[in-house]
PDB file of C-alpha atoms in Angstrom:
ATOM      1  CA  MET A 198    -131.245  -6.103-162.775  1.00 40.00           C
ATOM      2  CA  THR A 199    -133.559  -8.743-164.270  1.00 43.00           C
ATOM      3  CA  ASP A 200    -134.461 -12.441-163.304  1.00 40.00           C
ATOM      4  CA  GLU A 201    -132.488 -13.639-165.863  1.00 40.00           C
ATOM      5  CA  ASP A 202    -129.676 -11.599-165.380  1.00 42.00           C
ATOM      6  CA  ILE A 203    -129.933 -13.268-161.653  1.00 40.00           C
ATOM      7  CA  LEU A 204    -131.169 -16.801-162.150  1.00 38.00           C
ATOM      8  CA  GLU A 205    -128.299 -18.143-164.662  1.00 43.00           C
ATOM      9  CA  ASP A 206    -127.206 -21.956-164.910  1.00 52.00           C
ATOM     10  CA  ASP A 207    -125.131 -22.044-162.118  1.00 78.00           C
ATOM     11  CA  GLY A 208    -127.572 -19.838-159.581  1.00 90.00           C
ATOM     12  CA  TYR A 209    -127.053 -16.821-158.383  1.00 93.00           C
ATOM     13  CA  LEU A 210    -125.431 -14.880-155.367  1.00 96.00           C
ATOM     14  CA  LYS A 211    -127.266 -12.964-152.797  1.00 96.00           C
ATOM     15  CA  VAL A 212    -126.054 -11.270-149.206  1.00 98.00           C
ATOM     16  CA  GLU A 213    -128.479 -11.876-146.093  1.00 97.00           C
ATOM     17  CA  THR A 214    -128.067 -10.995-142.500  1.00 97.00           C
ATOM     18  CA  ILE A 215    -128.933 -13.375-139.765  1.00 97.00           C
ATOM     19  CA  PHE A 216    -130.076 -12.248-136.569  1.00 97.00           C
ATOM     20  CA  SER A 217    -129.520 -14.605-133.072  1.00 96.00           C
ATOM     21  CA  LYS A 218    -130.560 -13.911-129.915  1.00 92.00           C
ATOM     22  CA  HIS A 219    -127.409 -14.718-127.398  1.00 87.00           C
ATOM     23  CA  LEU A 220    -127.504 -17.731-125.212  1.00 83.00           C
ATOM     24  CA  GLU A 221    -127.015 -16.097-121.780  1.00 81.00           C
ATOM     25  CA  ALA A 222    -127.076 -12.472-122.387  1.00 84.00           C
ATOM     26  CA  SER A 223    -131.005 -11.143-123.043  1.00 85.00           C
ATOM     27  CA  HIS A 224    -128.996  -7.853-124.387  1.00 87.00           C
ATOM     28  CA  ILE A 225    -127.052  -9.197-126.647  1.00 93.00           C
ATOM     29  CA  LEU A 226    -127.768 -10.177-129.916  1.00 95.00           C
ATOM     30  CA  ASP A 227    -125.136 -12.534-132.020  1.00 96.00           C
ATOM     31  CA  PHE A 228    -125.208 -10.645-136.008  1.00 98.00           C
ATOM     32  CA  ALA A 229    -123.655 -12.407-139.202  1.00 98.00           C
ATOM     33  CA  VAL A 230    -123.647 -10.671-142.861  1.00 98.00           C
ATOM     34  CA  VAL A 231    -123.087 -13.844-144.995  1.00 98.00           C
ATOM     35  CA  LEU A 232    -122.286 -14.255-149.349  1.00 98.00           C
ATOM     36  CA  ARG A 233    -124.341 -17.609-150.773  1.00 97.00           C
ATOM     37  CA  ARG A 234    -124.589 -18.997-153.454  1.00 95.00           C
ATOM     38  CA  TYR A 235    -127.960 -20.461-154.474  1.00 94.00           C
ATOM     39  CA  PRO A 236    -128.665 -23.006-156.942  1.00 92.00           C
ATOM     40  CA  GLU A 237    -131.091 -22.924-159.459  1.00 86.00           C
ATOM     41  CA  ASP A 238    -134.642 -23.612-158.812  1.00 82.00           C
ATOM     42  CA  ASP A 239    -133.349 -24.740-154.921  1.00 83.00           C
ATOM     43  CA  ASP A 240    -133.926 -23.315-151.684  1.00 88.00           C
ATOM     44  CA  ILE A 241    -130.854 -24.318-149.888  1.00 92.00           C
ATOM     45  CA  PRO A 242    -127.798 -23.241-150.276  1.00 93.00           C
ATOM     46  CA  GLY A 243    -124.164 -23.142-150.950  1.00 92.00           C
ATOM     47  CA  PRO A 244    -121.286 -22.299-148.134  1.00 94.00           C
ATOM     48  CA  ALA A 245    -120.691 -19.059-147.018  1.00 97.00           C
ATOM     49  CA  LEU A 246    -119.015 -17.437-149.923  1.00 98.00           C
ATOM     50  CA  ALA A 247    -118.017 -14.375-147.440  1.00 98.00           C
ATOM     51  CA  HIS A 248    -119.394 -13.333-144.361  1.00 98.00           C
ATOM     52  CA  LEU A 249    -119.262 -10.737-141.580  1.00 98.00           C
ATOM     53  CA  LYS A 250    -119.737 -11.772-138.049  1.00 98.00           C
ATOM     54  CA  GLY A 251    -120.274  -9.808-134.939  1.00 97.00           C
ATOM     55  CA  PHE A 252    -122.583  -8.896-131.723  1.00 96.00           C
ATOM     56  CA  LEU A 253    -124.406  -6.160-130.864  1.00 96.00           C
ATOM     57  CA  PHE A 254    -123.903  -4.463-126.921  1.00 93.00           C
ATOM     58  CA  GLN A 255    -127.065  -2.664-125.771  1.00 88.00           C
ATOM     59  CA  PRO A 256    -127.200  -1.888-122.442  1.00 85.00           C
ATOM     60  CA  GLY A 257    -127.883   1.681-122.788  1.00 89.00           C
ATOM     61  CA  TYR A 258    -124.001   2.790-121.405  1.00 89.00           C
ATOM     62  CA  LEU A 259    -120.340   2.185-122.483  1.00 90.00           C
ATOM     63  CA  PRO A 260    -118.047   0.536-120.635  1.00 88.00           C
ATOM     64  CA  ASP A 261    -116.103   2.469-117.907  1.00 81.00           C
ATOM     65  CA  ASP A 262    -113.399   2.135-115.052  1.00 73.00           C
ATOM     66  CA  ASP A 263    -116.705   1.356-112.656  1.00 71.00           C
ATOM     67  CA  ASP A 264    -118.440  -0.982-114.925  1.00 63.00           C
ATOM     68  CA  ASP A 265    -118.871  -4.980-112.967  1.00 62.00           C
ATOM     69  CA  GLU A 266    -117.603  -7.947-115.072  1.00 66.00           C
ATOM     70  CA  GLY A 267    -120.819  -8.620-117.020  1.00 73.00           C
ATOM     71  CA  TYR A 268    -119.695  -5.927-119.575  1.00 85.00           C
ATOM     72  CA  PHE A 269    -115.644  -7.668-120.105  1.00 88.00           C
ATOM     73  CA  ASP A 270    -116.978 -11.419-120.111  1.00 88.00           C
ATOM     74  CA  VAL A 271    -119.853 -10.347-122.888  1.00 89.00           C
ATOM     75  CA  PHE A 272    -115.394  -9.501-124.729  1.00 92.00           C
ATOM     76  CA  ASP A 273    -113.568 -11.965-123.276  1.00 91.00           C
ATOM     77  CA  GLU A 274    -115.794 -15.267-124.085  1.00 90.00           C
ATOM     78  CA  ARG A 275    -114.985 -13.759-128.023  1.00 91.00           C
ATOM     79  CA  SER A 276    -111.397 -13.817-128.923  1.00 92.00           C
ATOM     80  CA  GLN A 277    -108.583 -12.237-127.372  1.00 93.00           C
ATOM     81  CA  HIS A 278    -109.173  -9.626-130.227  1.00 93.00           C
ATOM     82  CA  ALA A 279    -112.338  -8.858-128.431  1.00 95.00           C
ATOM     83  CA  ALA A 280    -111.021  -8.691-125.203  1.00 94.00           C
ATOM     84  CA  ILE A 281    -108.273  -5.828-126.200  1.00 96.00           C
ATOM     85  CA  GLY A 282    -110.926  -4.367-128.414  1.00 96.00           C
ATOM     86  CA  TYR A 283    -113.216  -3.747-124.300  1.00 94.00           C
ATOM     87  CA  ARG A 284    -109.780  -2.485-123.072  1.00 94.00           C
ATOM     88  CA  ILE A 285    -109.116   0.274-125.363  1.00 96.00           C
ATOM     89  CA  LEU A 286    -112.737   1.005-124.893  1.00 95.00           C
ATOM     90  CA  VAL A 287    -112.196   1.408-120.801  1.00 94.00           C
ATOM     91  CA  ASN A 288    -108.746   2.206-121.192  1.00 94.00           C
ATOM     92  CA  ASP A 289    -108.450   4.716-123.802  1.00 96.00           C
ATOM     93  CA  ARG A 290    -111.443   6.541-124.179  1.00 95.00           C
ATOM     94  CA  ASN A 291    -110.542   9.837-125.053  1.00 96.00           C
ATOM     95  CA  LEU A 292    -108.302   8.252-127.735  1.00 98.00           C
ATOM     96  CA  VAL A 293    -111.904   6.803-129.277  1.00 98.00           C
ATOM     97  CA  ALA A 294    -113.556  10.513-128.808  1.00 98.00           C
ATOM     98  CA  LYS A 295    -110.616  11.756-130.563  1.00 97.00           C
ATOM     99  CA  ALA A 296    -110.879   8.978-133.150  1.00 98.00           C
ATOM    100  CA  LEU A 297    -114.619   9.942-133.493  1.00 98.00           C
ATOM    101  CA  LYS A 298    -114.902  13.650-132.695  1.00 95.00           C
ATOM    102  CA  LYS A 299    -115.944  14.577-136.385  1.00 94.00           C
ATOM    103  CA  ASP A 300    -118.521  12.286-136.142  1.00 97.00           C
ATOM    104  CA  ALA A 301    -120.138  11.988-133.140  1.00 97.00           C
ATOM    105  CA  ASP A 302    -119.710  12.858-129.280  1.00 97.00           C
ATOM    106  CA  LEU A 303    -118.567   9.210-127.659  1.00 97.00           C
ATOM    107  CA  ASP A 304    -120.504  10.719-124.402  1.00 94.00           C
ATOM    108  CA  GLU A 305    -123.628  10.487-126.970  1.00 95.00           C
ATOM    109  CA  LEU A 306    -123.089   6.744-127.730  1.00 96.00           C
ATOM    110  CA  ASP A 307    -124.678   4.051-125.755  1.00 94.00           C
ATOM    111  CA  ALA A 308    -124.211   0.888-127.833  1.00 95.00           C
ATOM    112  CA  VAL A 309    -121.592  -1.284-129.175  1.00 96.00           C
ATOM    113  CA  ALA A 310    -121.178  -3.375-132.353  1.00 97.00           C
ATOM    114  CA  TYR A 311    -118.373  -5.339-132.166  1.00 97.00           C
ATOM    115  CA  LEU A 312    -117.277  -6.872-135.796  1.00 98.00           C
ATOM    116  CA  GLU A 313    -115.332  -9.471-134.499  1.00 96.00           C
ATOM    117  CA  ARG A 314    -114.911 -11.518-138.163  1.00 97.00           C
ATOM    118  CA  LEU A 315    -114.476 -10.287-141.600  1.00 97.00           C
ATOM    119  CA  TRP A 316    -113.597 -13.119-144.478  1.00 97.00           C
ATOM    120  CA  VAL A 317    -113.790 -13.925-148.575  1.00 97.00           C
ATOM    121  CA  ASN A 318    -113.665 -16.704-150.461  1.00 97.00           C
ATOM    122  CA  PRO A 319    -109.685 -15.907-151.691  1.00 96.00           C
ATOM    123  CA  SER A 320    -110.842 -16.821-155.214  1.00 96.00           C
ATOM    124  CA  LEU A 321    -113.540 -13.635-155.276  1.00 97.00           C
ATOM    125  CA  ARG A 322    -111.173 -11.167-153.492  1.00 95.00           C
ATOM    126  CA  GLY A 323    -110.432  -7.787-155.308  1.00 95.00           C
ATOM    127  CA  HIS A 324    -114.298  -7.694-156.213  1.00 96.00           C
ATOM    128  CA  GLY A 325    -115.372  -5.041-153.300  1.00 97.00           C
ATOM    129  CA  ILE A 326    -116.963  -7.908-151.094  1.00 98.00           C
ATOM    130  CA  ALA A 327    -115.570  -6.906-147.961  1.00 98.00           C
ATOM    131  CA  HIS A 328    -116.882  -3.446-148.393  1.00 98.00           C
ATOM    132  CA  ARG A 329    -120.061  -4.846-149.504  1.00 98.00           C
ATOM    133  CA  LEU A 330    -121.063  -6.942-146.358  1.00 98.00           C
ATOM    134  CA  LEU A 331    -119.630  -3.826-144.273  1.00 98.00           C
ATOM    135  CA  ARG A 332    -122.018  -1.968-146.035  1.00 98.00           C
ATOM    136  CA  GLU A 333    -124.958  -4.512-145.798  1.00 98.00           C
ATOM    137  CA  ALA A 334    -124.288  -4.852-141.757  1.00 98.00           C
ATOM    138  CA  GLN A 335    -124.571  -0.566-141.670  1.00 98.00           C
ATOM    139  CA  HIS A 336    -127.373  -0.245-143.365  1.00 97.00           C
ATOM    140  CA  VAL A 337    -129.106  -3.161-140.706  1.00 97.00           C
ATOM    141  CA  LEU A 338    -127.022  -2.523-137.609  1.00 97.00           C
ATOM    142  CA  GLY A 339    -127.433   1.630-137.746  1.00 97.00           C
ATOM    143  CA  ARG A 340    -129.358   3.323-134.665  1.00 96.00           C
ATOM    144  CA  PRO A 341    -128.971   6.084-132.728  1.00 97.00           C
ATOM    145  CA  GLY A 342    -126.108   6.519-130.646  1.00 97.00           C
ATOM    146  CA  LEU A 343    -124.087   3.154-132.203  1.00 98.00           C
ATOM    147  CA  LEU A 344    -120.046   2.599-131.964  1.00 98.00           C
ATOM    148  CA  VAL A 345    -118.776   0.333-134.491  1.00 98.00           C
ATOM    149  CA  MET A 346    -115.689  -0.979-133.576  1.00 98.00           C
ATOM    150  CA  MET A 347    -113.249  -3.474-135.428  1.00 98.00           C
ATOM    151  CA  LYS A 348    -109.725  -4.954-135.465  1.00 96.00           C
ATOM    152  CA  ALA A 349    -107.903  -4.470-138.726  1.00 95.00           C
ATOM    153  CA  HIS A 350    -106.250  -8.394-139.125  1.00 88.00           C
ATOM    154  CA  PRO A 351    -105.556 -10.363-141.553  1.00 87.00           C
ATOM    155  CA  ASP A 352    -104.996 -14.047-142.631  1.00 82.00           C
ATOM    156  CA  ASP A 353    -101.622 -13.868-143.851  1.00 76.00           C
ATOM    157  CA  PHE A 354    -100.350 -11.731-141.271  1.00 66.00           C
ATOM    158  CA  ASP A 355     -96.941  -9.645-141.743  1.00 72.00           C
ATOM    159  CA  GLN A 356     -95.514  -6.525-141.526  1.00 71.00           C
ATOM    160  CA  GLY A 357     -97.366  -3.724-141.515  1.00 79.00           C
ATOM    161  CA  ALA A 358    -100.483  -5.728-142.968  1.00 86.00           C
ATOM    162  CA  ASN A 359    -102.733  -4.477-140.299  1.00 87.00           C
ATOM    163  CA  GLN A 360    -102.310  -0.992-141.129  1.00 91.00           C
ATOM    164  CA  LYS A 361    -102.981  -1.920-144.993  1.00 93.00           C
ATOM    165  CA  LEU A 362    -106.162  -3.490-144.393  1.00 95.00           C
ATOM    166  CA  ALA A 363    -107.243  -0.622-142.243  1.00 96.00           C
ATOM    167  CA  ALA A 364    -106.446   1.661-145.409  1.00 96.00           C
ATOM    168  CA  TYR A 365    -108.919  -0.588-147.053  1.00 97.00           C
ATOM    169  CA  TYR A 366    -111.325  -0.382-144.798  1.00 97.00           C
ATOM    170  CA  GLN A 367    -111.469   3.104-144.508  1.00 98.00           C
ATOM    171  CA  SER A 368    -111.172   3.641-148.251  1.00 98.00           C
ATOM    172  CA  GLU A 369    -115.036   3.156-148.258  1.00 98.00           C
ATOM    173  CA  LYS A 370    -115.826   6.689-147.504  1.00 97.00           C
ATOM    174  CA  GLN A 371    -119.589   5.666-146.358  1.00 97.00           C
ATOM    175  CA  LEU A 372    -118.170   3.787-143.253  1.00 98.00           C
ATOM    176  CA  ARG A 373    -116.733   6.122-141.778  1.00 98.00           C
ATOM    177  CA  PHE A 374    -114.210   4.174-140.245  1.00 98.00           C
ATOM    178  CA  ARG A 375    -111.656   5.945-137.759  1.00 98.00           C
ATOM    179  CA  GLN A 376    -108.297   4.720-136.699  1.00 97.00           C
ATOM    180  CA  VAL A 377    -108.468   4.544-133.259  1.00 98.00           C
ATOM    181  CA  SER A 378    -104.401   5.661-132.758  1.00 96.00           C
ATOM    182  CA  LYS A 379    -100.944   5.134-133.657  1.00 93.00           C
ATOM    183  CA  LYS A 380    -100.734   3.151-130.751  1.00 93.00           C
ATOM    184  CA  HIS A 381    -103.804   1.003-131.166  1.00 95.00           C
ATOM    185  CA  GLU A 382    -102.591  -0.164-134.786  1.00 92.00           C
ATOM    186  CA  GLY A 383    -105.321  -1.899-137.256  1.00 95.00           C
ATOM    187  CA  TRP A 384    -108.575  -0.426-134.436  1.00 97.00           C
ATOM    188  CA  LEU A 385    -111.644   1.150-136.398  1.00 98.00           C
ATOM    189  CA  VAL A 386    -113.864   3.112-135.053  1.00 98.00           C
ATOM    190  CA  ALA A 387    -116.807   4.527-136.341  1.00 98.00           C
ATOM    191  CA  ALA A 388    -120.384   5.821-135.237  1.00 98.00           C
ATOM    192  CA  TRP A 389    -122.709   4.399-137.226  1.00 98.00           C
ATOM    193  CA  GLN A 390    -125.819   6.171-135.975  1.00 97.00           C
ATOM    194  CA  ASP A 391    -127.979   5.980-139.319  1.00 96.00           C
ATOM    195  CA  PRO A 392    -129.343   2.938-141.154  1.00 95.00           C
ATOM    196  CA  THR A 393    -127.403   4.081-144.009  1.00 96.00           C
ATOM    197  CA  VAL A 394    -128.965   2.785-147.846  1.00 93.00           C
ATOM    198  CA  ASN A 395    -126.549   2.737-150.505  1.00 95.00           C
ATOM    199  CA  LYS A 396    -128.295   2.945-153.760  1.00 93.00           C
ATOM    200  CA  GLU A 397    -126.326   0.435-155.674  1.00 93.00           C
ATOM    201  CA  ASP A 398    -126.584  -2.105-153.288  1.00 96.00           C
ATOM    202  CA  GLU A 399    -128.877  -5.131-153.870  1.00 95.00           C
ATOM    203  CA  SER A 400    -129.469  -8.799-152.403  1.00 95.00           C
ATOM    204  CA  PHE A 401    -127.631 -10.023-155.446  1.00 95.00           C
ATOM    205  CA  LEU A 402    -124.535 -10.154-156.690  1.00 94.00           C
ATOM    206  CA  ASP A 403    -123.483  -9.995-160.306  1.00 91.00           C
ATOM    207  CA  LEU A 404    -119.822 -10.867-160.438  1.00 92.00           C
ATOM    208  CA  ASP A 405    -117.691 -11.965-163.616  1.00 90.00           C
ATOM    209  CA  VAL A 406    -115.851 -15.218-161.688  1.00 92.00           C
ATOM    210  CA  ARG A 407    -117.005 -18.317-160.613  1.00 92.00           C
ATOM    211  CA  GLU A 408    -115.712 -19.157-157.012  1.00 95.00           C
ATOM    212  CA  THR A 409    -113.345 -22.153-155.850  1.00 95.00           C
ATOM    213  CA  PRO A 410    -114.235 -23.978-153.431  1.00 94.00           C
ATOM    214  CA  ALA A 411    -112.999 -23.157-150.200  1.00 96.00           C
ATOM    215  CA  ILE A 412    -114.325 -22.536-145.886  1.00 95.00           C
ATOM    216  CA  ASP A 413    -113.066 -20.305-143.199  1.00 96.00           C
ATOM    217  CA  GLN A 414    -109.937 -21.765-141.155  1.00 91.00           C
ATOM    218  CA  ASN A 415    -110.690 -19.009-138.796  1.00 89.00           C
ATOM    219  CA  GLU A 416    -114.181 -20.192-137.647  1.00 84.00           C
TER     220      GLU A 416
END
């Protein structure tokens, strides 16, 4: 892809990853993978057209029944879904281990990346952008011992929507997402122990559609 292909009259689309320190916990990193449009000849981007947000918790162990409140507090302060994710890790550890069995021994994983919010501008959906953001996260976050967890929860919720979205995420084989169990509908886990690179992924996106203004109503 040349500069002429990217820098068109209406600018260009770029995928960026942002890390920031957690305000109260030094072992927590907040992160976001964001798709934005940059106007031509301007370093100030427009609003996010898609984003994947979450946090990386790396204390050197996974939570268990004897854990102190510190680990739970980090999950609980984020959202109800994150708090449920913590309880799955603690109370249904055997189900998580079974789901990951083909890819990793859960006892060898000692860090958690929780992917808490994935949103794509409705006018850009159907172009693989969600998978693109997830692959970028896999590339940037991947490291030995990393357990990744997320809940497939669409904004337009109806019966079976969790499973449908979870199946979509799982359809990108590089991500290696596994469903925890039928008991926990829509919950996915993966072992991202390598900073996997997809040779087809570039920092710039060339889409044949133009977005319409939209914001994430659940931010």
